Short mmCIF file of C-alpha atoms in Angstrom, two decimals:
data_model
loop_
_atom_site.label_atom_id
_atom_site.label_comp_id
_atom_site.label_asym_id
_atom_site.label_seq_id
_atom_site.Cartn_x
_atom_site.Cartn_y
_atom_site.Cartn_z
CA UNK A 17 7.94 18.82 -30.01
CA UNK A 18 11.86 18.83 -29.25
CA UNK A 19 14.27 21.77 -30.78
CA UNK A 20 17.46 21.74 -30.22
CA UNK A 21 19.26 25.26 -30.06
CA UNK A 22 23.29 25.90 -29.09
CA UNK A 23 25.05 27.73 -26.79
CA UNK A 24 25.84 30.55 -28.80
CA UNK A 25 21.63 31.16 -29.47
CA UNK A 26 21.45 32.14 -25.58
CA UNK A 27 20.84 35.77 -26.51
CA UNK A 28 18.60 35.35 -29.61
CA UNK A 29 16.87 32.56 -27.83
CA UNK A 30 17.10 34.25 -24.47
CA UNK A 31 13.19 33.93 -23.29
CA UNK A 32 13.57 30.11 -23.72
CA UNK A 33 17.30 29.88 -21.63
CA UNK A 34 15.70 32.07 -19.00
CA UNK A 35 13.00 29.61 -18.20
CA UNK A 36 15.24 26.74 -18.54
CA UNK A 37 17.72 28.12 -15.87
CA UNK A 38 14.75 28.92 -14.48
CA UNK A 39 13.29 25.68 -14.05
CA UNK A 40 16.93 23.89 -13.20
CA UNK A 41 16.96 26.63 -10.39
CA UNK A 42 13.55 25.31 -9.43
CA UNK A 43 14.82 21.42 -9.80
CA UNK A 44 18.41 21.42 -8.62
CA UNK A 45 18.72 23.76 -6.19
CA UNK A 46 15.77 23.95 -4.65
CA UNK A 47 14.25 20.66 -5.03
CA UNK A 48 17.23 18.65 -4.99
CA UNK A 49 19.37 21.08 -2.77
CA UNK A 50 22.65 20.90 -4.59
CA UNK A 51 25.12 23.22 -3.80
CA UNK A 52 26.14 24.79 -7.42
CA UNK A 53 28.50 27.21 -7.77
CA UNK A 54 26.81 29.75 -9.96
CA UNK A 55 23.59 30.80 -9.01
CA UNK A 56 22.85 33.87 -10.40
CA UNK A 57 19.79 34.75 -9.20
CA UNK A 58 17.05 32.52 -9.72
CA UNK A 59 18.80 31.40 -12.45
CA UNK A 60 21.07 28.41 -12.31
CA UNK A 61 23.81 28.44 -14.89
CA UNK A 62 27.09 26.96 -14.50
CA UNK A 63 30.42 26.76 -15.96
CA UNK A 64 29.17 24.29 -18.72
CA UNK A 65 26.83 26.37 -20.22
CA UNK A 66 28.95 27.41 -22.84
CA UNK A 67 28.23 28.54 -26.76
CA UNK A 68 29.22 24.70 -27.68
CA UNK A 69 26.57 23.68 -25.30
CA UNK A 70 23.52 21.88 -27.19
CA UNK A 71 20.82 21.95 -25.59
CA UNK A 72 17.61 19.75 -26.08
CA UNK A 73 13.89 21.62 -25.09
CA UNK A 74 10.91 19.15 -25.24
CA UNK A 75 7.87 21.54 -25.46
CA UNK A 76 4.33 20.66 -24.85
CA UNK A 77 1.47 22.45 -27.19
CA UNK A 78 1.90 25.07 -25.33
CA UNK A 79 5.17 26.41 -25.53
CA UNK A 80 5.93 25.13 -21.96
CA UNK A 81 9.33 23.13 -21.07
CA UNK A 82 8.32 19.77 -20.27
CA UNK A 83 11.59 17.65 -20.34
CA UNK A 84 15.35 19.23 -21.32
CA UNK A 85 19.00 18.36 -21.54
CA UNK A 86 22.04 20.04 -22.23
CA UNK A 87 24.64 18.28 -24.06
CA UNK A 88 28.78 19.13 -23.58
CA UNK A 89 31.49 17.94 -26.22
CA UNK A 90 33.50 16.37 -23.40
CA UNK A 91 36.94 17.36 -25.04
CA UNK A 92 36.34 20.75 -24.04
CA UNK A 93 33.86 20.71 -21.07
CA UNK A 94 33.14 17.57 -18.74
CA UNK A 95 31.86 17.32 -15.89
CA UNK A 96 33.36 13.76 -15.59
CA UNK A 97 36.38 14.72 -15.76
CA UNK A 98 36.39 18.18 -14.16
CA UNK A 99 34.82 16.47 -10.68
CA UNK A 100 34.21 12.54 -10.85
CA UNK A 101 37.22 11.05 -13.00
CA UNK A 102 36.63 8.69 -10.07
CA UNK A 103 33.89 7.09 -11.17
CA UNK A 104 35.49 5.89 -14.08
CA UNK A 105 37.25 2.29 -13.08
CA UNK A 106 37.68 0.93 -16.58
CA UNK A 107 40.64 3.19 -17.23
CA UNK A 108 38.88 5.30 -20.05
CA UNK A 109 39.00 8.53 -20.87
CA UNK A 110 36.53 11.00 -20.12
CA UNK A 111 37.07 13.27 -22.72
CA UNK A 112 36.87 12.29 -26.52
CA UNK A 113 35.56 14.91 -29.22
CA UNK A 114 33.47 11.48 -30.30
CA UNK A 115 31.46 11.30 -27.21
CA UNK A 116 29.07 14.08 -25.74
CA UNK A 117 28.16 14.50 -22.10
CA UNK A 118 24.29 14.80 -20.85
CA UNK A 119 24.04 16.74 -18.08
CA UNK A 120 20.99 18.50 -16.56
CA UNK A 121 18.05 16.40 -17.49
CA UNK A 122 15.06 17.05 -16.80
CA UNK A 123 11.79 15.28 -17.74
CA UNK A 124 8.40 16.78 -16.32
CA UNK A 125 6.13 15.67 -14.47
CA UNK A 126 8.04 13.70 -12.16
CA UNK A 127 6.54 10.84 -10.67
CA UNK A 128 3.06 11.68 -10.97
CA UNK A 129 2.13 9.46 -14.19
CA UNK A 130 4.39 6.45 -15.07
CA UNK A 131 3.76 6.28 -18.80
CA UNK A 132 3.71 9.55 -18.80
CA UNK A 133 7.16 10.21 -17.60
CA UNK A 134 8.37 7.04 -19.85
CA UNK A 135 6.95 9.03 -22.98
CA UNK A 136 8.50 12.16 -21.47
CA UNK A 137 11.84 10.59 -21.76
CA UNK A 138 11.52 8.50 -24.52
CA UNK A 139 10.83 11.97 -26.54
CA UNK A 140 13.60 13.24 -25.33
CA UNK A 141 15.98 10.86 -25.77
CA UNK A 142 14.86 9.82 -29.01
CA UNK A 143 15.98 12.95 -30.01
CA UNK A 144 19.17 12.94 -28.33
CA UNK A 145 20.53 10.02 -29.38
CA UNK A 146 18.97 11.19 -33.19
CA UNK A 147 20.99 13.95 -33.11
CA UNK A 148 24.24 12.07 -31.95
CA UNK A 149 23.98 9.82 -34.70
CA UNK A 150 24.08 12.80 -37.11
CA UNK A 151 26.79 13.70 -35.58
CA UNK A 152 28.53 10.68 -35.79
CA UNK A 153 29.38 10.52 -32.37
CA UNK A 154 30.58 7.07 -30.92
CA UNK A 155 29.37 7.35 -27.10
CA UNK A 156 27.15 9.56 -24.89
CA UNK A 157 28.06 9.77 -21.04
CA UNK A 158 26.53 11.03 -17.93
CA UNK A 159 26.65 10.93 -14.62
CA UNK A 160 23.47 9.99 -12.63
CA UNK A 161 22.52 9.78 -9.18
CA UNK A 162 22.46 5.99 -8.95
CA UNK A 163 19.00 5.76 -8.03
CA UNK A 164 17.77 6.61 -11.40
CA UNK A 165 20.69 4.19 -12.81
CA UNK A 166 17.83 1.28 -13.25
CA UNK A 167 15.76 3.78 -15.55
CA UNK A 168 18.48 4.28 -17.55
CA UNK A 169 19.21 0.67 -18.33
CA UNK A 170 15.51 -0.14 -18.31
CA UNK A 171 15.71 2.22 -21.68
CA UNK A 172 18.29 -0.05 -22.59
CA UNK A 173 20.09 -2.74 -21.55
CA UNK A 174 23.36 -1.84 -23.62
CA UNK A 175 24.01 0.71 -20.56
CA UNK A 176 27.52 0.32 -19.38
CA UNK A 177 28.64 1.52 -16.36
CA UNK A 178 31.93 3.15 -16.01
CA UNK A 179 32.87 1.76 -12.63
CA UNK A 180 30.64 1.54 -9.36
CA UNK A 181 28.98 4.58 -7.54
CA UNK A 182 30.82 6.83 -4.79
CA UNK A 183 28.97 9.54 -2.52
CA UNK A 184 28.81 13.42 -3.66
CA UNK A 185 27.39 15.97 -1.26
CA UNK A 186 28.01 14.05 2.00
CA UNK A 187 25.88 11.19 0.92
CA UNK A 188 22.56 9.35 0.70
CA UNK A 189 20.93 10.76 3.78
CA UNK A 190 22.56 14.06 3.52
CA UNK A 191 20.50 17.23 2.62
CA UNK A 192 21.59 17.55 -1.77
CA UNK A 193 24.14 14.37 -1.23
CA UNK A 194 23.24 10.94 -2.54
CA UNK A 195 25.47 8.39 -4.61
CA UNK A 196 26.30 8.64 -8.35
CA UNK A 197 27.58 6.82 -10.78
CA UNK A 198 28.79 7.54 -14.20
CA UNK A 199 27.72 5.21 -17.33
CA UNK A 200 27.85 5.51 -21.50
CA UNK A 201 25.26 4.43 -24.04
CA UNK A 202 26.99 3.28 -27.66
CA UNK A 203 25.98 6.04 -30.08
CA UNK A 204 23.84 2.92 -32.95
CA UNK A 205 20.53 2.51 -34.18
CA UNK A 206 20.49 -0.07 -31.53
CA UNK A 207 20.26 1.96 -28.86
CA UNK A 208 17.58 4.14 -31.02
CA UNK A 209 14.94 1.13 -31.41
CA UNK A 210 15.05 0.50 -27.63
CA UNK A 211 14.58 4.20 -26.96
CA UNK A 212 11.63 4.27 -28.91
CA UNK A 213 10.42 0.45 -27.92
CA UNK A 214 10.77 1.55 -24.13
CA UNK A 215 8.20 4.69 -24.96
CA UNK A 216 6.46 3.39 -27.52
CA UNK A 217 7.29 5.95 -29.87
CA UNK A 218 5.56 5.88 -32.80
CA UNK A 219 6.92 6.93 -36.27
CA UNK A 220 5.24 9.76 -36.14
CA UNK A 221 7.57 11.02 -33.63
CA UNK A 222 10.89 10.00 -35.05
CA UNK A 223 12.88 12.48 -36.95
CA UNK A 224 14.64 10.14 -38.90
CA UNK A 225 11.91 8.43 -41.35
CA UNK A 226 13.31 4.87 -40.66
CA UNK A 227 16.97 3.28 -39.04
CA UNK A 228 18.82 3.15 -41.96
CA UNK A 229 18.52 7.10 -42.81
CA UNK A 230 21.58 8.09 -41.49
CA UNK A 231 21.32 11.54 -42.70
CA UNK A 232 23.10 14.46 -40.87
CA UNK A 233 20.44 16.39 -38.27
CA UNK A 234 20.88 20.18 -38.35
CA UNK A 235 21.83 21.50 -34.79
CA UNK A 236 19.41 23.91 -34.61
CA UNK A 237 16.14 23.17 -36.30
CA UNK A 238 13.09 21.57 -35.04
CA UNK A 239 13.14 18.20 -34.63
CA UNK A 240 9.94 17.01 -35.06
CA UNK B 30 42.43 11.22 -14.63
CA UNK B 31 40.78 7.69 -14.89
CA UNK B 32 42.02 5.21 -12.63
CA UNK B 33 41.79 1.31 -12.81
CA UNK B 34 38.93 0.03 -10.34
CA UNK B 35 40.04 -2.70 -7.55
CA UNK B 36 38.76 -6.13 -7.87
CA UNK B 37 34.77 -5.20 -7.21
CA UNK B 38 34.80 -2.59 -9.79
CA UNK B 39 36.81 -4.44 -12.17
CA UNK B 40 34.50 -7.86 -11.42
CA UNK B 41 31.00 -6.13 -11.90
CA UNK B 42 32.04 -4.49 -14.92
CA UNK B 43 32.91 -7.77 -16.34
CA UNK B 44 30.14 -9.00 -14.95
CA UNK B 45 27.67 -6.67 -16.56
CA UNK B 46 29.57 -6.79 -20.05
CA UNK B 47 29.12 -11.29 -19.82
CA UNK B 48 25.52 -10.40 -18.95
CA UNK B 49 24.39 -7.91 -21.53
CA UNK B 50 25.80 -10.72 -23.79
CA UNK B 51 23.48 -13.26 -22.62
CA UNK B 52 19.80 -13.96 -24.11
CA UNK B 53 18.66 -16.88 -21.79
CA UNK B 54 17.27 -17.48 -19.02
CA UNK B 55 18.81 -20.36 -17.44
CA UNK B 56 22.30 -18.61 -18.78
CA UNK B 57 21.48 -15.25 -16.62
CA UNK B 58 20.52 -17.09 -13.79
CA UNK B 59 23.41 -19.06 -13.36
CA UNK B 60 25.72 -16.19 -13.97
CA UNK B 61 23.78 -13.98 -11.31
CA UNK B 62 24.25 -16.63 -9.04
CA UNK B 63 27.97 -17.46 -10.01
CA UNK B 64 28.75 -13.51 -9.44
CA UNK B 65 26.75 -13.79 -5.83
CA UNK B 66 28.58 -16.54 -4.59
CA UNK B 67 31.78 -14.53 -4.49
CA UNK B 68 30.59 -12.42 -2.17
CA UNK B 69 29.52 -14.55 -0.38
CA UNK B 70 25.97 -14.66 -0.96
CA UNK B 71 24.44 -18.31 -1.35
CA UNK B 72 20.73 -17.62 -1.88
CA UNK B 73 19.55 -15.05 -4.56
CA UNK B 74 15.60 -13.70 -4.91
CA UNK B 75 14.16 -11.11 -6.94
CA UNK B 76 10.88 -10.15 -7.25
CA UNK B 77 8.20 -7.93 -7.75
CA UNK B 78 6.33 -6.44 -4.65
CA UNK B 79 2.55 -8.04 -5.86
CA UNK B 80 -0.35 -5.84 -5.81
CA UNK B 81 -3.40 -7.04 -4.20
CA UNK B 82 -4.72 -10.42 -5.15
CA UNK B 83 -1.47 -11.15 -6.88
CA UNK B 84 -0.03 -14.13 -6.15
CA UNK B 85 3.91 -13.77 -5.06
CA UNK B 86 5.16 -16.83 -6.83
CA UNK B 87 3.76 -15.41 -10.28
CA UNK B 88 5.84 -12.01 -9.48
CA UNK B 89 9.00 -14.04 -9.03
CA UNK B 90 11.77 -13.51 -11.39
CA UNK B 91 14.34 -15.92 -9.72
CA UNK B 92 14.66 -17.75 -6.14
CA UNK B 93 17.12 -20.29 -5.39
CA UNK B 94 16.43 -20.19 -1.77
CA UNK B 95 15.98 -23.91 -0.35
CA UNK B 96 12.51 -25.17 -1.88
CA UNK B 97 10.85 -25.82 1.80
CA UNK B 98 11.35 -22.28 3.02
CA UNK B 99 10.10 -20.85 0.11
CA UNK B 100 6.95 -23.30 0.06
CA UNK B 101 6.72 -21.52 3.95
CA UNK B 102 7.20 -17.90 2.92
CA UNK B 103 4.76 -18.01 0.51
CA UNK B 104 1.90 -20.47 2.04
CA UNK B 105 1.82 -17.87 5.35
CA UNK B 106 2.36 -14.68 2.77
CA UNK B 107 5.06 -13.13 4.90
CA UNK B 108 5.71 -10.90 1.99
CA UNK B 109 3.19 -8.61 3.72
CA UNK B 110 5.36 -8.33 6.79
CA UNK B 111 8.88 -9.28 6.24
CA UNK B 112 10.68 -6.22 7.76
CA UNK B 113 13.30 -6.55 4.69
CA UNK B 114 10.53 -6.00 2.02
CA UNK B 115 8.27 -3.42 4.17
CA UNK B 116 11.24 -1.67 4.35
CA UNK B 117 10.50 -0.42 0.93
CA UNK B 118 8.24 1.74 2.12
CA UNK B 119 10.84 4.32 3.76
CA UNK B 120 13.59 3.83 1.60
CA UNK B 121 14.60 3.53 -2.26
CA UNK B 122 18.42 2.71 -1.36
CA UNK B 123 19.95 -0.21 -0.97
CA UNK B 124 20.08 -1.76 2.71
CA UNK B 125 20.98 -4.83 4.63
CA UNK B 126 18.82 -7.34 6.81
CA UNK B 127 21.54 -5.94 9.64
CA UNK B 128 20.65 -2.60 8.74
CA UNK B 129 17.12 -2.92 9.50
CA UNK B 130 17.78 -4.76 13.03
CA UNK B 131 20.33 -1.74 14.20
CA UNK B 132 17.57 1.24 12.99
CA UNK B 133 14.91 -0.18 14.87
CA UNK B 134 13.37 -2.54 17.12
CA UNK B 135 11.74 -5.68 15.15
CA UNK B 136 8.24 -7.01 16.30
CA UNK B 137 7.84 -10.43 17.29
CA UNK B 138 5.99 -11.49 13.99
CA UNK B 139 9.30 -9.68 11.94
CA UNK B 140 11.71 -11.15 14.13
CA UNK B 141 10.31 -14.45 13.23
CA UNK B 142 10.54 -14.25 9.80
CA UNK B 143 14.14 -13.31 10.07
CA UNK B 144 14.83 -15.95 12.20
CA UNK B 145 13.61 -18.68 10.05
CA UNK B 146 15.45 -17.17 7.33
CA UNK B 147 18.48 -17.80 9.58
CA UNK B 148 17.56 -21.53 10.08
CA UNK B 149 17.89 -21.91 6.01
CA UNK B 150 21.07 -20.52 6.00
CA UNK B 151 20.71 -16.48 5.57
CA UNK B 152 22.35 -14.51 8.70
CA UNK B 153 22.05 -11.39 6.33
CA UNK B 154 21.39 -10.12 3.27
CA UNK B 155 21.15 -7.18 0.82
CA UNK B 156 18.34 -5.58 -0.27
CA UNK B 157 18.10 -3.39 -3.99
CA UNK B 158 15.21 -1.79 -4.56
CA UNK B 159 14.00 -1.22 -8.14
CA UNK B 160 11.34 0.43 -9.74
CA UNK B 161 9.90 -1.16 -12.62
CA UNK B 162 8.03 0.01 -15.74
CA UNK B 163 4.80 -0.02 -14.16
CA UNK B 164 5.88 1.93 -11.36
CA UNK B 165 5.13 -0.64 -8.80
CA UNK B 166 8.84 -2.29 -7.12
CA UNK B 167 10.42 -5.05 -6.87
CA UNK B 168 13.35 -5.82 -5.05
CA UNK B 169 16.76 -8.14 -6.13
CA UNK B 170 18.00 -9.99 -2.79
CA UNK B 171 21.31 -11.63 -2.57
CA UNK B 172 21.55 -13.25 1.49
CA UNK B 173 24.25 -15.36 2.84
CA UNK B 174 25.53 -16.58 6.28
CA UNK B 175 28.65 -14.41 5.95
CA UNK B 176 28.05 -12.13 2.58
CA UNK B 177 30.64 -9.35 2.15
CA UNK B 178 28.41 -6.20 2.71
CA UNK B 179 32.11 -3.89 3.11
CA UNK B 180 30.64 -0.45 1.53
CA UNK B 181 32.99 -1.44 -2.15
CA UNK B 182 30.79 -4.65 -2.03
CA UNK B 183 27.73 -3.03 -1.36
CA UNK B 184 28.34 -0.64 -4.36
CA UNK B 185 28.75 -3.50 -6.57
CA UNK B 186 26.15 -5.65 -5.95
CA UNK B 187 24.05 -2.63 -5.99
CA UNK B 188 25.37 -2.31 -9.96
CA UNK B 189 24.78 -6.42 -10.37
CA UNK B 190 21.65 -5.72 -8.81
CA UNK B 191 20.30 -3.12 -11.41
CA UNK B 192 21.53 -4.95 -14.70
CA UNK B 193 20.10 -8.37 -13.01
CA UNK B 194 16.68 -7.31 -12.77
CA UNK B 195 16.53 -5.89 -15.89
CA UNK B 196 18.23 -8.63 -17.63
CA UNK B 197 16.17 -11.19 -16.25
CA UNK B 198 13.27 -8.95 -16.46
CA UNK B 199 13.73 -9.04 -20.38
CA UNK B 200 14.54 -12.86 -20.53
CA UNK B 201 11.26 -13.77 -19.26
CA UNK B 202 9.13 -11.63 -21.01
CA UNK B 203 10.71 -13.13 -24.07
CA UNK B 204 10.52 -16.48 -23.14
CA UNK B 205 6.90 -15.99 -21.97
CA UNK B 206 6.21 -14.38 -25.29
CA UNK B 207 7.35 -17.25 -27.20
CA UNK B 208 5.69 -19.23 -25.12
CA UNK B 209 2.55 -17.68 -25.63
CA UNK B 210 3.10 -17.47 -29.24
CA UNK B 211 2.30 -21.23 -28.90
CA UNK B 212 0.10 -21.79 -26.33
CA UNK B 213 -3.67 -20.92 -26.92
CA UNK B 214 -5.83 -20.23 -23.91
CA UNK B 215 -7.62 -23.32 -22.87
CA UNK B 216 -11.47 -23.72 -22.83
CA UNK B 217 -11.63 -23.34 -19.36
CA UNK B 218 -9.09 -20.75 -18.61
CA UNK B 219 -10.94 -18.57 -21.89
CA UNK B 220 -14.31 -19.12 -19.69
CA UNK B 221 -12.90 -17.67 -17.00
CA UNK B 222 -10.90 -14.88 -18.57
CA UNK B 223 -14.45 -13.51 -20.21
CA UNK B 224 -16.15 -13.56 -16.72
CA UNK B 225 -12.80 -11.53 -15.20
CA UNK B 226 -13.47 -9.16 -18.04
CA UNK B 227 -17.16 -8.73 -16.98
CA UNK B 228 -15.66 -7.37 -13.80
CA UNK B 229 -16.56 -10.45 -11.81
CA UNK B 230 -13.53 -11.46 -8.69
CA UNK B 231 -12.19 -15.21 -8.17
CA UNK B 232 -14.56 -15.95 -5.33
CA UNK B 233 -17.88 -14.44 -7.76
CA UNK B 234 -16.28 -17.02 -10.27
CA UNK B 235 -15.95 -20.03 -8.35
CA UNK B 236 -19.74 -19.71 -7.12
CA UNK B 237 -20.23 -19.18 -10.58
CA UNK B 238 -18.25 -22.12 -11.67
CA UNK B 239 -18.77 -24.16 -8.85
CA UNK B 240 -15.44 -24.49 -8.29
CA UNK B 241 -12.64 -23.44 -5.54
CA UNK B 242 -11.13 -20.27 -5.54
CA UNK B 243 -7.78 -21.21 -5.83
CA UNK B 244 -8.78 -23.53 -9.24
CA UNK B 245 -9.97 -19.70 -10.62
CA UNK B 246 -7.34 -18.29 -9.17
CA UNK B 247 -4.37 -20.73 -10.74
CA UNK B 248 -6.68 -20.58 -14.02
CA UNK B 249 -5.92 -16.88 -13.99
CA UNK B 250 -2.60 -16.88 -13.13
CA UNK B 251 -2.33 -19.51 -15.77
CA UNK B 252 -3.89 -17.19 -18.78
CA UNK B 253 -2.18 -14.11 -17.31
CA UNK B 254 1.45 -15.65 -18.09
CA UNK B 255 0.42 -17.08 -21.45
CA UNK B 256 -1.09 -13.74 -22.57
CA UNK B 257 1.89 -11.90 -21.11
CA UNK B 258 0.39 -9.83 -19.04
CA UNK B 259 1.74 -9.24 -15.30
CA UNK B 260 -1.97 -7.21 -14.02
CA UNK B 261 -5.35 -9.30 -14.64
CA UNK B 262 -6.97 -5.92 -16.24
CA UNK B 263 -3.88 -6.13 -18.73
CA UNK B 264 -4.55 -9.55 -19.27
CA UNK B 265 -8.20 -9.13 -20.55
CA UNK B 266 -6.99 -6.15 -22.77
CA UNK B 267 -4.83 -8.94 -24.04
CA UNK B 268 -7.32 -11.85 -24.39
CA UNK B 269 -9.65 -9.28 -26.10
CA UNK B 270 -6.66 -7.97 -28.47
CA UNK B 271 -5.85 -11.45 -29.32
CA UNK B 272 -9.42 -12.76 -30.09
CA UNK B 273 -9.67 -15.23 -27.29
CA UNK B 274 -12.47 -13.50 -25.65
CA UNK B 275 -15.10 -10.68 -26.63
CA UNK B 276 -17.15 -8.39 -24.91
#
């Protein structure tokens, strides 16, 4: 099951945010080693984690986070643009209140079950891009480590990169470095079907009944 | 602020917009091997790493090395030991055939296969590794006497790289489904696809059959494309879906 719940929820909401910051604590700075610049605790919250934040919670039957991402409306807060308007070589703009930024994504377990994980994502990103088409949004963006690039496009081949990769954190090799790259993913029912074709989502866990509903989503209900 | 990309940013994001347009085959290959050819890479492979008992020229997506060294590679299976595709092991970034040679010491049996790859015409070449949906890899391979691998280049054929896979990836399965849409199993290759389904291997088959192993085997390989399957358990789930066998 995915809700979705907003920035401005962190208090009412507040034992779900702990154990996502939580859990990114667990993942990105001490898994992946990245050097963030507000760790408050064993917390990890940053400077995008703001009440216009949306965030997305995939829960399992038992309450537990199994996959989450937080989306930004990239006119007011991008990472992008804040830190890697050099990845973008196609002379765009980073910052459009029609396109949303995913940042923080997280699907569980990693790497132990293959299907599993494509499920996992699927779910997740079923809803996302659900929920952006409610919104009427033209383009999601992200930045990725460029290794998980292919996974991306595997999900669907209307992908586009923004420009080629560049280092962050001293590099592949480097303890929390690697290369990244930045890419957007059209906001159409397109770009739904192959979500769902790629997990093989059935319509059981769509939200919207078929591809030509193009009803608003709420922000903050459960999705399915 | 944005900025405008040089000429390798500004070519592979043309390059992936042309390809994301494109539906067949042929089409992709020749604009993969268009693109290569400006940086100086002559020969293109990709491929999936085969499991056991897979045979590599069923898990190749595109090869335009020359025809005789191909015949070579594959006849002596020096997938199992070229140092450029063991790599994999250690690494899931991109790296050249020069790369390898510098980090460590080849063995005689690697340094052979390089060197015969030099004799066809590949000094060096560039190695993307990819992941694919079954979670096994397979690897794109651009090589060339003189390929650009300057670190811009690199980054872009590591992008071309990606989007190539996965384009051709999708190109063949829907060519293979269509051709499978129209192409029944035959007799022999259904009498063979219900003893794989019992559980029996090639070699049980061909005593079975009286037959060589490498008839069952091509038999397999045979049924396995038209039933669209790249794994031979897949392949009886397949047979059995599609009524061509029972249990």
């Amino acid at each position: 099951m995915v809700i979705v719940l907003n920035g401005t929820q962190r208090r009412e909401k507040q034992e779900y945010f702990d154990r996502l910051f939580s859990l990114r604590y667990q993942i990105f700075v001490k898994g992946r080693g990245w050097a963030l610049p507000s760790v408050q605790g064993p917390l990890e919250i940053d400077q995008y984690d703001v009440d216009e934040a949306v965030y997305f919670f995939d829960l399992d039957e038992n309450d537990e986070i199994r996959g989450s991402v937080r989306m930004t409306p990239t006119d007011r807060s991008s990472l992008l643009a804040d830190y890697f308007p050099h990845l973008i070589e196609n002379g765009s703009s980073p910052r459009s209140p029609l396109i949303y930024e995913a940042t923080r994504y997280i699907v569980l377990p990693a790497r132990t079950n293959p299907s599993g994980v494509r499920l996992g994502k699927a779910r997740l990103i079923n809803a996302v891009v659900e929920w952006c088409l409610g919104m009427k949004l033209s383009h999601l963006q992200a930045v990725v480590d460029t290794a998980t690039l292919s996974s991306f496009v595997e999900m669907t081949h209307r992908t586009m990169p923004l420009g080629l990769s560049y280092p962050y954190g001293g590099g592949r090799g480097a303890p929390g470095g690697g290369e990244c790259v930045a890419f957007r993913w059209p906001i159409t029912h397109e770009v739904l079907n192959d979500v769902r074709v790629y997990g093989g989502l059935d319509r059981a866990q769509w939200t919207l009944p078929d591809p030509s509903n193009r009803g608003s989503i709420p922000t903050q209900p459960v999705l399915h | 602020m944005a900025f405008e990309g040089d000429t390798y940013g500004q070519r592979t994001l043309d390059f992936v917009e042309r390809l994301q347009q494109l539906t067949e085959y042929d089409e992709i290959c020749q604009h993969i091997m268009k693109e290569m050819e400006w940086f100086g890479f002559s020969c293109v492979s990709s491929f999936s790493i085969p499991g056991p008992g897979e045979n590599l020229k069923a898990s190749i997506q595109l090869n335009n090395r020359p025809q005789e060294y191909t015949e070579r590679y594959v006849e002596k299976n020096y997938v199992v030991h070229d140092p450029a595709v063991t790599e994999l092991r250690k690494t899931i970034h991109p790296y050249s055939w020069s790369d390898i040679r510098k980090r460590r010491v080849l063995k005689k049996s690697e340094k052979l296969i390089m060197d015969e790859a030099t004799e066809f015409g590949a000094r060096d070449g560039f190695i993307i590794p990819i992941v694919t949906i079954s979670g096994s890899a397979a690897l794109f391979c651009p090589c060339g006497l003189e390929p650009d691998l300057s670190p811009r280049a690199r980054a872009a054929v590591e992008i071309i790289g990606i989007y190539s896979h996965h384009a051709l990836q999708r190109a063949l399965v829907h060519k293979q489904r269509e051709e499978a849409a129209h192409t029944p199993l035959t007799p022999r290759e259904r009498e063979i696809m219900q003893w794989v389904a019992s559980g029996k291997t090639d070699d049980e088959i061909a005593d079975i059959l009286s037959v060589g192993t490498s008839t069952v085997t091509s038999h397999v390989e045979n049924a396995k494309k038209k039933l669209d399957a790249f794994r031979r358990t897949y392949a009886v789930v397949q047979a059995i879906r599609s009524g061509e066998i029972s249990l």
